[in-house]
PDB file of C-alpha atoms in Angstrom:
ATOM      1  CA  MET A 217       0.248  -0.338   0.187  1.00  0.00           C
ATOM      2  CA  ALA A 218       3.177   2.734   0.913  1.00  0.00           C
ATOM      3  CA  GLN A 219       4.928   3.053  -1.960  1.00  0.00           C
ATOM      4  CA  GLU A 220       7.462   5.573  -2.762  1.00  0.00           C
ATOM      5  CA  ILE A 221       6.559   8.668  -3.816  1.00  0.00           C
ATOM      6  CA  ASN A 222       9.271  11.089  -5.929  1.00  0.00           C
ATOM      7  CA  LEU A 223       7.705  14.112  -6.245  1.00  0.00           C
ATOM      8  CA  ASP A 224      10.396  15.928  -8.108  1.00  0.00           C
ATOM      9  CA  GLU A 225       7.961  13.791 -11.072  1.00  0.00           C
ATOM     10  CA  LEU A 226       6.075  16.445 -10.415  1.00  0.00           C
ATOM     11  CA  ARG A 227       8.583  19.122 -12.004  1.00  0.00           C
ATOM     12  CA  SER A 228       9.200  16.880 -15.017  1.00  0.00           C
ATOM     13  CA  LYS A 229       8.488  17.748 -18.267  1.00  0.00           C
ATOM     14  CA  ASP A 230       7.108  14.656 -19.032  1.00  0.00           C
ATOM     15  CA  VAL A 231       4.003  14.692 -19.440  1.00  0.00           C
ATOM     16  CA  HIS A 232       3.564  10.856 -18.532  1.00  0.00           C
ATOM     17  CA  THR A 233       5.865  11.357 -15.779  1.00  0.00           C
ATOM     18  CA  ASN A 234       3.818  14.197 -14.184  1.00  0.00           C
ATOM     19  CA  ALA A 235       0.672  12.070 -14.381  1.00  0.00           C
ATOM     20  CA  ARG A 236       2.258   9.026 -12.829  1.00  0.00           C
ATOM     21  CA  ALA A 237       2.837  11.020  -9.662  1.00  0.00           C
ATOM     22  CA  VAL A 238      -0.595  12.583  -9.686  1.00  0.00           C
ATOM     23  CA  TRP A 239      -2.185   9.473  -9.900  1.00  0.00           C
ATOM     24  CA  GLN A 240       0.113   7.812  -7.233  1.00  0.00           C
ATOM     25  CA  LEU A 241      -0.626  10.569  -4.518  1.00  0.00           C
ATOM     26  CA  ARG A 242      -4.169  10.947  -5.107  1.00  0.00           C
ATOM     27  CA  ASP A 243      -4.046   6.819  -4.574  1.00  0.00           C
ATOM     28  CA  LEU A 244      -1.853   7.888  -1.302  1.00  0.00           C
ATOM     29  CA  ASN A 245      -4.230  10.022  -0.486  1.00  0.00           C
ATOM     30  CA  ARG A 246      -7.682   7.956  -0.857  1.00  0.00           C
ATOM     31  CA  ASP A 247      -6.029   5.250   0.918  1.00  0.00           C
ATOM     32  CA  ALA A 248      -4.553   7.550   4.123  1.00  0.00           C
ATOM     33  CA  VAL A 249      -8.390   8.769   3.899  1.00  0.00           C
ATOM     34  CA  ARG A 250      -9.626   5.161   4.151  1.00  0.00           C
ATOM     35  CA  ILE A 251      -7.547   4.218   6.763  1.00  0.00           C
ATOM     36  CA  ASN A 252      -8.345   7.841   9.029  1.00  0.00           C
ATOM     37  CA  ILE A 253     -11.696   6.787   9.367  1.00  0.00           C
ATOM     38  CA  GLU A 254     -11.652   3.243   9.846  1.00  0.00           C
ATOM     39  CA  ILE A 255      -9.431   4.592  13.202  1.00  0.00           C
ATOM     40  CA  LEU A 256     -12.573   6.780  13.728  1.00  0.00           C
ATOM     41  CA  ALA A 257     -14.638   3.654  13.560  1.00  0.00           C
ATOM     42  CA  LYS A 258     -12.726   1.548  15.349  1.00  0.00           C
ATOM     43  CA  SER A 259     -11.423   3.932  18.140  1.00  0.00           C
ATOM     44  CA  LYS A 260     -14.652   3.867  21.504  1.00  0.00           C
ATOM     45  CA  GLY A 261     -14.404   5.878  24.472  1.00  0.00           C
ATOM     46  CA  LYS A 262     -13.179   9.066  25.622  1.00  0.00           C
ATOM     47  CA  MET A 263     -10.035  10.955  24.025  1.00  0.00           C
ATOM     48  CA  GLU A 264      -6.778  10.560  25.874  1.00  0.00           C
ATOM     49  CA  ILE A 265      -4.023  13.126  26.086  1.00  0.00           C
ATOM     50  CA  ALA A 266      -1.945  11.247  23.531  1.00  0.00           C
ATOM     51  CA  ASP A 267      -4.686   9.223  21.612  1.00  0.00           C
ATOM     52  CA  ARG A 268      -4.449   8.199  17.972  1.00  0.00           C
ATOM     53  CA  ARG A 269      -7.716   9.601  16.502  1.00  0.00           C
ATOM     54  CA  LYS A 270      -6.013  13.491  17.081  1.00  0.00           C
ATOM     55  CA  ILE A 271      -4.104  12.655  14.265  1.00  0.00           C
ATOM     56  CA  ALA A 272      -6.810  11.443  12.099  1.00  0.00           C
ATOM     57  CA  PHE A 273      -8.870  14.247  13.071  1.00  0.00           C
ATOM     58  CA  THR A 274      -5.740  16.651  11.857  1.00  0.00           C
ATOM     59  CA  LEU A 275      -5.039  14.644   8.602  1.00  0.00           C
ATOM     60  CA  LEU A 276      -9.003  14.591   7.682  1.00  0.00           C
ATOM     61  CA  GLY A 277      -9.129  18.839   8.147  1.00  0.00           C
ATOM     62  CA  ILE A 278      -6.123  18.900   6.443  1.00  0.00           C
ATOM     63  CA  VAL A 279      -7.566  16.816   3.299  1.00  0.00           C
ATOM     64  CA  ARG A 280     -10.885  17.942   3.725  1.00  0.00           C
ATOM     65  CA  ASP A 281     -12.510  14.939   1.850  1.00  0.00           C
ATOM     66  CA  PRO A 282     -16.850  15.046   1.772  1.00  0.00           C
ATOM     67  CA  ARG A 283     -16.006  10.893   2.290  1.00  0.00           C
ATOM     68  CA  ALA A 284     -15.707  11.237   6.041  1.00  0.00           C
ATOM     69  CA  VAL A 285     -18.555  13.344   6.743  1.00  0.00           C
ATOM     70  CA  ASN A 286     -20.394  10.210   7.864  1.00  0.00           C
ATOM     71  CA  SER A 287     -17.548   9.026   9.983  1.00  0.00           C
ATOM     72  CA  LEU A 288     -16.917  12.106  11.775  1.00  0.00           C
ATOM     73  CA  CYS A 289     -20.736  12.531  12.340  1.00  0.00           C
ATOM     74  CA  LYS A 290     -20.382   9.625  14.377  1.00  0.00           C
ATOM     75  CA  CYS A 291     -17.884  10.735  16.887  1.00  0.00           C
ATOM     76  CA  ILE A 292     -18.576  14.562  17.204  1.00  0.00           C
ATOM     77  CA  GLU A 293     -19.341  14.464  20.611  1.00  0.00           C
ATOM     78  CA  LEU A 294     -15.705  13.094  21.578  1.00  0.00           C
ATOM     79  CA  ARG A 295     -14.546  16.100  23.332  1.00  0.00           C
ATOM     80  CA  THR A 296     -10.523  16.989  23.769  1.00  0.00           C
ATOM     81  CA  TYR A 297     -10.542  18.533  27.413  1.00  0.00           C
ATOM     82  CA  MET A 298      -6.896  20.517  26.096  1.00  0.00           C
ATOM     83  CA  VAL A 299      -7.285  23.217  23.958  1.00  0.00           C
ATOM     84  CA  ILE A 300      -4.843  25.945  22.316  1.00  0.00           C
ATOM     85  CA  VAL A 301      -5.521  28.413  20.648  1.00  0.00           C
ATOM     86  CA  ASP A 302      -2.725  30.172  19.210  1.00  0.00           C
ATOM     87  CA  GLU A 303      -4.767  33.094  17.699  1.00  0.00           C
ATOM     88  CA  ASN A 304      -6.289  36.300  18.780  1.00  0.00           C
ATOM     89  CA  ARG A 305      -9.794  34.937  18.517  1.00  0.00           C
ATOM     90  CA  PRO A 306     -12.400  33.617  20.993  1.00  0.00           C
ATOM     91  CA  VAL A 307     -12.793  29.855  22.020  1.00  0.00           C
ATOM     92  CA  THR A 308     -15.499  27.553  19.701  1.00  0.00           C
ATOM     93  CA  VAL A 309     -17.245  24.323  20.314  1.00  0.00           C
ATOM     94  CA  GLY A 310     -14.780  23.516  17.150  1.00  0.00           C
ATOM     95  CA  ASP A 311     -11.797  23.893  19.331  1.00  0.00           C
ATOM     96  CA  TYR A 312     -13.206  21.216  21.999  1.00  0.00           C
ATOM     97  CA  TYR A 313     -14.990  18.960  19.293  1.00  0.00           C
ATOM     98  CA  PRO A 314     -12.403  17.905  16.546  1.00  0.00           C
ATOM     99  CA  ALA A 315     -15.021  16.482  14.253  1.00  0.00           C
ATOM    100  CA  ALA A 316     -16.875  19.506  14.031  1.00  0.00           C
ATOM    101  CA  ASP A 317     -13.917  21.327  13.510  1.00  0.00           C
ATOM    102  CA  VAL A 318     -13.189  18.877  10.301  1.00  0.00           C
ATOM    103  CA  LEU A 319     -16.551  18.869   9.394  1.00  0.00           C
ATOM    104  CA  ALA A 320     -16.650  22.732   9.274  1.00  0.00           C
ATOM    105  CA  LYS A 321     -13.715  22.500   7.028  1.00  0.00           C
ATOM    106  CA  ILE A 322     -14.830  20.200   4.901  1.00  0.00           C
ATOM    107  CA  GLY A 323     -18.065  22.632   4.005  1.00  0.00           C
ATOM    108  CA  LYS A 324     -21.295  22.234   2.237  1.00  0.00           C
ATOM    109  CA  PRO A 325     -21.032  18.255   1.921  1.00  0.00           C
ATOM    110  CA  ALA A 326     -20.666  18.528   5.713  1.00  0.00           C
ATOM    111  CA  VAL A 327     -24.082  20.582   6.688  1.00  0.00           C
ATOM    112  CA  ARG A 328     -25.819  18.813   4.625  1.00  0.00           C
ATOM    113  CA  SER A 329     -25.009  15.667   6.846  1.00  0.00           C
ATOM    114  CA  CYS A 330     -25.496  18.156   9.852  1.00  0.00           C
ATOM    115  CA  LEU A 331     -29.359  18.909   8.858  1.00  0.00           C
ATOM    116  CA  TRP A 332     -30.264  15.657   8.659  1.00  0.00           C
ATOM    117  CA  GLU A 333     -28.089  14.887  12.075  1.00  0.00           C
ATOM    118  CA  LEU A 334     -30.483  17.373  13.531  1.00  0.00           C
ATOM    119  CA  THR A 335     -34.076  15.790  12.078  1.00  0.00           C
ATOM    120  CA  LYS A 336     -33.044  12.543  14.282  1.00  0.00           C
ATOM    121  CA  GLU A 337     -32.846  12.500  18.633  1.00  0.00           C
ATOM    122  CA  ASN A 338     -29.344  13.535  19.808  1.00  0.00           C
ATOM    123  CA  SER A 339     -27.829  14.155  22.691  1.00  0.00           C
ATOM    124  CA  ALA A 340     -28.204  18.081  23.634  1.00  0.00           C
ATOM    125  CA  GLN A 341     -23.841  17.822  22.810  1.00  0.00           C
ATOM    126  CA  ARG A 342     -24.705  16.488  19.694  1.00  0.00           C
ATOM    127  CA  ARG A 343     -27.024  18.896  18.963  1.00  0.00           C
ATOM    128  CA  ASP A 344     -24.610  21.785  19.564  1.00  0.00           C
ATOM    129  CA  CYS A 345     -22.133  20.642  17.583  1.00  0.00           C
ATOM    130  CA  PHE A 346     -24.212  20.292  14.518  1.00  0.00           C
ATOM    131  CA  CYS A 347     -25.756  23.513  14.764  1.00  0.00           C
ATOM    132  CA  TRP A 348     -22.668  24.917  15.394  1.00  0.00           C
ATOM    133  CA  VAL A 349     -21.322  23.350  12.144  1.00  0.00           C
ATOM    134  CA  ILE A 350     -23.697  24.839   9.838  1.00  0.00           C
ATOM    135  CA  GLY A 351     -22.926  27.928  11.184  1.00  0.00           C
ATOM    136  CA  ALA A 352     -19.447  27.793  11.044  1.00  0.00           C
ATOM    137  CA  VAL A 353     -19.593  26.872   7.037  1.00  0.00           C
ATOM    138  CA  GLU A 354     -23.131  28.697   6.390  1.00  0.00           C
ATOM    139  CA  GLY A 355     -22.187  32.406   8.598  1.00  0.00           C
ATOM    140  CA  PRO A 356     -25.292  33.386  11.099  1.00  0.00           C
ATOM    141  CA  GLU A 357     -27.771  34.347   8.365  1.00  0.00           C
ATOM    142  CA  VAL A 358     -27.476  31.952   5.525  1.00  0.00           C
ATOM    143  CA  GLY A 359     -27.229  29.365   8.202  1.00  0.00           C
ATOM    144  CA  ARG A 360     -30.207  30.475   9.523  1.00  0.00           C
ATOM    145  CA  PHE A 361     -31.915  30.339   5.792  1.00  0.00           C
ATOM    146  CA  VAL A 362     -30.963  26.653   5.521  1.00  0.00           C
ATOM    147  CA  LEU A 363     -32.187  25.754   8.699  1.00  0.00           C
ATOM    148  CA  MET A 364     -35.510  27.258   8.288  1.00  0.00           C
ATOM    149  CA  LEU A 365     -35.183  26.282   4.864  1.00  0.00           C
ATOM    150  CA  ALA A 366     -35.300  22.458   5.723  1.00  0.00           C
ATOM    151  CA  LEU A 367     -37.361  23.011   8.393  1.00  0.00           C
ATOM    152  CA  ALA A 368     -40.407  24.476   5.651  1.00  0.00           C
ATOM    153  CA  LYS A 369     -39.039  21.285   3.311  1.00  0.00           C
ATOM    154  CA  GLU A 370     -39.847  18.537   6.227  1.00  0.00           C
ATOM    155  CA  THR A 371     -42.981  16.073   6.064  1.00  0.00           C
ATOM    156  CA  ASP A 372     -42.582  13.837   9.123  1.00  0.00           C
ATOM    157  CA  ALA A 373     -43.786  15.764  12.345  1.00  0.00           C
ATOM    158  CA  LYS A 374     -41.348  13.995  14.333  1.00  0.00           C
ATOM    159  CA  ARG A 375     -38.493  15.421  12.719  1.00  0.00           C
ATOM    160  CA  LYS A 376     -39.940  18.851  11.724  1.00  0.00           C
ATOM    161  CA  ALA A 377     -40.325  19.113  15.858  1.00  0.00           C
ATOM    162  CA  LEU A 378     -36.542  17.528  16.250  1.00  0.00           C
ATOM    163  CA  LEU A 379     -35.324  20.486  13.596  1.00  0.00           C
ATOM    164  CA  GLU A 380     -37.722  23.062  15.162  1.00  0.00           C
ATOM    165  CA  ALA A 381     -35.609  22.450  18.725  1.00  0.00           C
ATOM    166  CA  ALA A 382     -32.548  23.034  16.583  1.00  0.00           C
ATOM    167  CA  VAL A 383     -33.661  26.678  16.246  1.00  0.00           C
ATOM    168  CA  PRO A 384     -32.566  28.075  19.596  1.00  0.00           C
ATOM    169  CA  ILE A 385     -29.864  26.443  19.832  1.00  0.00           C
ATOM    170  CA  PHE A 386     -28.502  28.082  16.331  1.00  0.00           C
ATOM    171  CA  GLU A 387     -29.556  31.370  17.651  1.00  0.00           C
ATOM    172  CA  GLU A 388     -27.743  31.452  20.780  1.00  0.00           C
ATOM    173  CA  LEU A 389     -24.412  30.360  18.974  1.00  0.00           C
ATOM    174  CA  PHE A 390     -24.827  32.521  15.938  1.00  0.00           C
ATOM    175  CA  PRO A 391     -26.995  35.742  17.057  1.00  0.00           C
ATOM    176  CA  LEU A 392     -27.681  38.000  14.589  1.00  0.00           C
ATOM    177  CA  LYS A 393     -26.298  41.323  14.886  1.00  0.00           C
ATOM    178  CA  GLN A 394     -29.545  43.820  14.868  1.00  0.00           C
ATOM    179  CA  PRO A 395     -28.612  46.785  12.444  1.00  0.00           C
ATOM    180  CA  ASP A 396     -28.427  50.218  13.970  1.00  0.00           C
ATOM    181  CA  ARG A 397     -31.772  51.908  12.656  1.00  0.00           C
ATOM    182  CA  ARG A 398     -30.475  55.346  12.920  1.00  0.00           C
ATOM    183  CA  ASN A 399     -28.756  54.164   9.582  1.00  0.00           C
ATOM    184  CA  TYR A 400     -31.999  54.163   7.882  1.00  0.00           C
ATOM    185  CA  LEU A 401     -33.605  57.196   9.211  1.00  0.00           C
ATOM    186  CA  PRO A 402     -32.921  60.552   7.102  1.00  0.00           C
ATOM    187  CA  ARG A 403     -30.202  62.121   7.522  1.00  0.00           C
ATOM    188  CA  ASP A 404     -32.142  65.403   9.055  1.00  0.00           C
ATOM    189  CA  GLU A 405     -33.259  63.081  11.673  1.00  0.00           C
ATOM    190  CA  ARG A 406     -30.361  61.464  13.238  1.00  0.00           C
ATOM    191  CA  ASP A 407     -28.451  61.763  16.665  1.00  0.00           C
TER     192      ASP A 407
END
């Protein structure tokens, strides 16, 4: 399975050599994603300090392969207890829940799966994570619209009720900023 890849072949002027290197990288990428999905599926229990799932989350976050979405949704409640944020920003749900962070990096394919997961019975923790992924990918306004559109399209009463229960969670995670009403008044009426 593991094979030696010469990255200098990508610089070759021979098209066949370039193509061979690209196909080897594609195969290696596919195998790495498959192996890391297996690691997530086979590992059970809480996340430990030296847990191999952390490396799996890191690789899947780098590769951003949509094939990992279902596996990531299954283990979204795995929480890391040591969070190090090296940027000047507040800590988010994705910092504590690495699967949610990777789903947000994958983007739109993850949103569809998160919406589907919100129509199922879930713990509060899982619901928070799924709502956070939708908001992290879509933003507060579009995320709310996507959630409301899914709610409007849902025909099953039980699933619709579960989606309705997710709306306040989403709104708490991603509150909409109220526009300054003074900007909508004529200039002479502004303070």
